[in-house]
GROMACS .gro file of C-alpha atoms in nm:
model
  190
    1MET     CA    1  -3.303  16.450  17.539
    2THR     CA    2  -3.190  16.420  17.185
    3LYS     CA    3  -2.880  16.290  17.023
    4LYS     CA    4  -2.702  16.544  16.803
    5ASN     CA    5  -2.414  16.531  16.565
    6ASN     CA    6  -2.102  16.610  16.744
    7ASN     CA    7  -1.937  16.929  16.609
    8ASN     CA    8  -1.694  16.946  16.888
    9PRO     CA    9  -1.335  16.914  16.763
   10PHE     CA   10  -1.220  16.770  17.090
   11LYS     CA   11  -1.453  16.480  17.075
   12SER     CA   12  -1.435  16.201  16.840
   13ASP     CA   13  -1.727  16.039  16.669
   14SER     CA   14  -1.656  15.725  16.856
   15ASP     CA   15  -1.755  15.890  17.182
   16ASN     CA   16  -2.127  15.838  17.224
   17PHE     CA   17  -2.203  16.123  17.460
   18GLU     CA   18  -2.541  16.277  17.448
   19GLU     CA   19  -2.577  16.647  17.453
   20ILE     CA   20  -2.839  16.787  17.674
   21ASN     CA   21  -3.074  17.033  17.523
   22ILE     CA   22  -3.140  17.284  17.798
   23ASN     CA   23  -3.463  17.410  17.648
   24GLU     CA   24  -3.612  17.061  17.629
   25THR     CA   25  -3.506  16.984  17.987
   26PHE     CA   26  -3.657  17.308  18.110
   27GLU     CA   27  -3.982  17.238  17.928
   28GLU     CA   28  -4.000  16.885  18.070
   29THR     CA   29  -3.938  17.018  18.422
   30HIS     CA   30  -4.187  17.297  18.374
   31GLU     CA   31  -4.450  17.051  18.252
   32LEU     CA   32  -4.394  16.845  18.566
   33GLY     CA   33  -4.462  17.155  18.776
   34LYS     CA   34  -4.785  17.215  18.586
   35ASP     CA   35  -4.906  16.866  18.666
   36GLU     CA   36  -4.828  16.914  19.033
   37GLU     CA   37  -5.014  17.247  19.062
   38PRO     CA   38  -5.355  17.100  18.967
   39LYS     CA   39  -5.285  16.806  19.197
   40VAL     CA   40  -5.215  17.043  19.489
   41GLU     CA   41  -5.522  17.248  19.400
   42ARG     CA   42  -5.729  16.929  19.369
   43ASP     CA   43  -5.604  16.818  19.712
   44GLU     CA   44  -5.706  17.153  19.861
   45TRP     CA   45  -6.056  17.125  19.710
   46GLN     CA   46  -6.085  16.766  19.828
   47GLU     CA   47  -5.993  16.875  20.183
   48LYS     CA   48  -6.247  17.160  20.171
   49TYR     CA   49  -6.513  16.920  20.043
   50GLU     CA   50  -6.440  16.671  20.321
   51ASN     CA   51  -6.455  16.948  20.585
   52LEU     CA   52  -6.788  17.075  20.452
   53ASN     CA   53  -6.924  16.723  20.428
   54GLN     CA   54  -6.826  16.656  20.792
   55GLN     CA   55  -6.994  16.982  20.898
   56TYR     CA   56  -7.307  16.883  20.709
   57LEU     CA   57  -7.313  16.538  20.870
   58ARG     CA   58  -7.268  16.689  21.219
   59LEU     CA   59  -7.542  16.943  21.151
   60ALA     CA   60  -7.779  16.673  21.024
   61ALA     CA   61  -7.707  16.461  21.332
   62ASP     CA   62  -7.759  16.762  21.561
   63PHE     CA   63  -8.091  16.837  21.394
   64ASP     CA   64  -8.201  16.476  21.422
   65ASN     CA   65  -8.110  16.477  21.793
   66PHE     CA   66  -8.297  16.805  21.839
   67ARG     CA   67  -8.607  16.661  21.672
   68LYS     CA   68  -8.596  16.349  21.888
   69ARG     CA   69  -8.544  16.557  22.203
   70ARG     CA   70  -8.835  16.785  22.110
   71ASP     CA   71  -9.064  16.488  22.045
   72ALA     CA   72  -8.967  16.331  22.378
   73GLU     CA   73  -9.028  16.658  22.564
   74ARG     CA   74  -9.366  16.704  22.396
   75GLU     CA   75  -9.464  16.348  22.486
   76GLU     CA   76  -9.349  16.407  22.844
   77LEU     CA   77  -9.551  16.729  22.867
   78LEU     CA   78  -9.862  16.556  22.736
   79ASN     CA   79  -9.818  16.271  22.982
   80TYR     CA   80  -9.754  16.515  23.266
   81GLY     CA   81 -10.062  16.720  23.174
   82THR     CA   82 -10.278  16.407  23.161
   83GLU     CA   83 -10.129  16.283  23.486
   84ASN     CA   84 -10.194  16.615  23.655
   85ALA     CA   85 -10.557  16.624  23.534
   86LEU     CA   86 -10.619  16.267  23.645
   87LYS     CA   87 -10.475  16.334  23.990
   88LYS     CA   88 -10.718  16.622  24.034
   89LEU     CA   89 -11.011  16.412  23.915
   90ILE     CA   90 -10.928  16.129  24.158
   91ASP     CA   91 -11.059  16.345  24.444
   92VAL     CA   92 -11.388  16.387  24.259
   93LEU     CA   93 -11.406  16.011  24.200
   94ASP     CA   94 -11.347  15.952  24.573
   95ASN     CA   95 -11.639  16.180  24.656
   96PHE     CA   96 -11.865  15.996  24.410
   97GLU     CA   97 -11.775  15.668  24.581
   98ARG     CA   98 -11.842  15.817  24.927
   99GLY     CA   99 -12.174  15.948  24.803
  100GLN     CA  100 -12.264  15.608  24.659
  101LYS     CA  101 -12.199  15.442  24.997
  102ALA     CA  102 -12.396  15.712  25.177
  103LEU     CA  103 -12.696  15.660  24.945
  104GLU     CA  104 -12.738  15.306  25.071
  105SER     CA  105 -12.866  15.432  25.408
  106VAL     CA  106 -13.019  15.767  25.306
  107GLN     CA  107 -13.392  15.807  25.291
  108ASP     CA  108 -13.397  16.187  25.267
  109CYS     CA  109 -13.390  16.310  24.905
  110GLU     CA  110 -13.273  16.656  25.013
  111GLN     CA  111 -12.949  16.508  25.147
  112VAL     CA  112 -12.892  16.326  24.816
  113LYS     CA  113 -12.949  16.650  24.625
  114GLU     CA  114 -12.696  16.834  24.843
  115SER     CA  115 -12.438  16.558  24.793
  116PHE     CA  116 -12.495  16.564  24.419
  117ASN     CA  117 -12.460  16.945  24.404
  118LEU     CA  118 -12.143  16.932  24.614
  119ILE     CA  119 -11.979  16.677  24.383
  120HIS     CA  120 -12.089  16.872  24.073
  121LYS     CA  121 -11.939  17.193  24.215
  122GLN     CA  122 -11.613  17.012  24.298
  123THR     CA  123 -11.596  16.867  23.946
  124MET     CA  124 -11.651  17.208  23.790
  125ASP     CA  125 -11.386  17.363  24.018
  126VAL     CA  126 -11.128  17.102  23.913
  127LEU     CA  127 -11.209  17.148  23.544
  128GLN     CA  128 -11.188  17.527  23.576
  129LYS     CA  129 -10.846  17.494  23.743
  130LEU     CA  130 -10.740  17.295  23.437
  131GLY     CA  131 -10.850  17.588  23.219
  132MET     CA  132 -11.191  17.469  23.103
  133GLU     CA  133 -11.477  17.715  23.118
  134PRO     CA  134 -11.841  17.701  23.006
  135ILE     CA  135 -11.946  17.891  22.693
  136GLU     CA  136 -12.190  18.168  22.778
  137THR     CA  137 -12.522  18.145  22.598
  138GLU     CA  138 -12.781  18.329  22.807
  139ASN     CA  139 -12.909  18.636  22.616
  140GLN     CA  140 -12.610  18.610  22.381
  141GLU     CA  141 -12.615  18.661  22.007
  142PHE     CA  142 -12.559  18.338  21.812
  143ASP     CA  143 -12.192  18.289  21.725
  144PRO     CA  144 -12.119  17.987  21.499
  145ASN     CA  145 -11.765  17.972  21.643
  146PHE     CA  146 -11.903  17.880  21.987
  147HIS     CA  147 -12.263  17.771  21.931
  148GLU     CA  148 -12.439  17.511  21.721
  149ALA     CA  149 -12.800  17.591  21.631
  150VAL     CA  150 -13.014  17.279  21.662
  151MET     CA  151 -13.344  17.471  21.655
  152GLN     CA  152 -13.477  17.800  21.523
  153THR     CA  153 -13.788  17.949  21.674
  154PRO     CA  154 -13.977  18.231  21.502
  155THR     CA  155 -14.057  18.490  21.773
  156ASN     CA  156 -14.093  18.861  21.835
  157ASP     CA  157 -14.006  18.824  22.205
  158PHE     CA  158 -13.629  18.810  22.133
  159PRO     CA  159 -13.414  18.994  21.881
  160GLU     CA  160 -13.325  18.793  21.571
  161HIS     CA  161 -13.017  18.565  21.607
  162THR     CA  162 -13.042  18.570  21.987
  163ILE     CA  163 -13.009  18.244  22.180
  164ILE     CA  164 -13.340  18.154  22.343
  165THR     CA  165 -13.243  17.837  22.525
  166GLU     CA  166 -12.939  17.617  22.572
  167MET     CA  167 -13.001  17.251  22.493
  168GLN     CA  168 -12.654  17.130  22.590
  169LYS     CA  169 -12.375  17.324  22.762
  170GLY     CA  170 -12.059  17.388  22.563
  171TYR     CA  171 -11.704  17.424  22.697
  172LYS     CA  172 -11.379  17.588  22.588
  173ILE     CA  173 -11.017  17.628  22.694
  174GLY     CA  174 -10.917  17.986  22.622
  175ASP     CA  175 -11.050  18.049  22.272
  176LYS     CA  176 -11.041  17.681  22.169
  177VAL     CA  177 -11.381  17.517  22.171
  178LEU     CA  178 -11.389  17.172  22.329
  179ARG     CA  179 -11.759  17.127  22.256
  180PRO     CA  180 -11.996  17.388  22.110
  181SER     CA  181 -12.316  17.477  22.295
  182LEU     CA  182 -12.629  17.331  22.137
  183VAL     CA  183 -12.881  17.615  22.127
  184ASN     CA  184 -13.223  17.729  22.011
  185VAL     CA  185 -13.197  18.056  21.815
  186ALA     CA  186 -13.466  18.320  21.765
  187THR     CA  187 -13.565  18.408  21.409
  188GLN     CA  188 -13.795  18.681  21.281
  189GLN     CA  189 -14.160  18.586  21.301
  190THR     CA  190 -14.343  18.630  20.972
   0.00000   0.00000   0.00000
């Protein structure tokens, strides 16, 4: 607001009334509105930011919980698998102990051989139920994925790269090799 010279004939100079300039008042009011608009807009953006931040925090917490749950389930499955395998092998262990007691009074070697073969068969049955199977080597071509050549024998009796003998049996679960077969491989005789 500004003070102007009074040109009004009905007012005396002694009256100190201020005249209101409408344009200035409008501009001041309009400027106030401009300040409020960015504040409202800023508040809206702040609210959106806080909502998104809360969503992010919930998502991060959910993912962390998922990861922990997955790790616990995997650990439980491993423990259960080990527990299951051990339970099956306990029967084999019991038979070994029975055989050991029976050997104290046995004088017939044939009976010992039968007991040994029975326990070996039971062990192999349990391991096959768990998914383990022997790697075939007899008359097979050498495959470095399943076999490990520990010897090479030059010969014309077998085709080149054919397994002649198995030195140590290998085992696998599905296509995964637990232990490769140690083999003697035929090479071309010169």
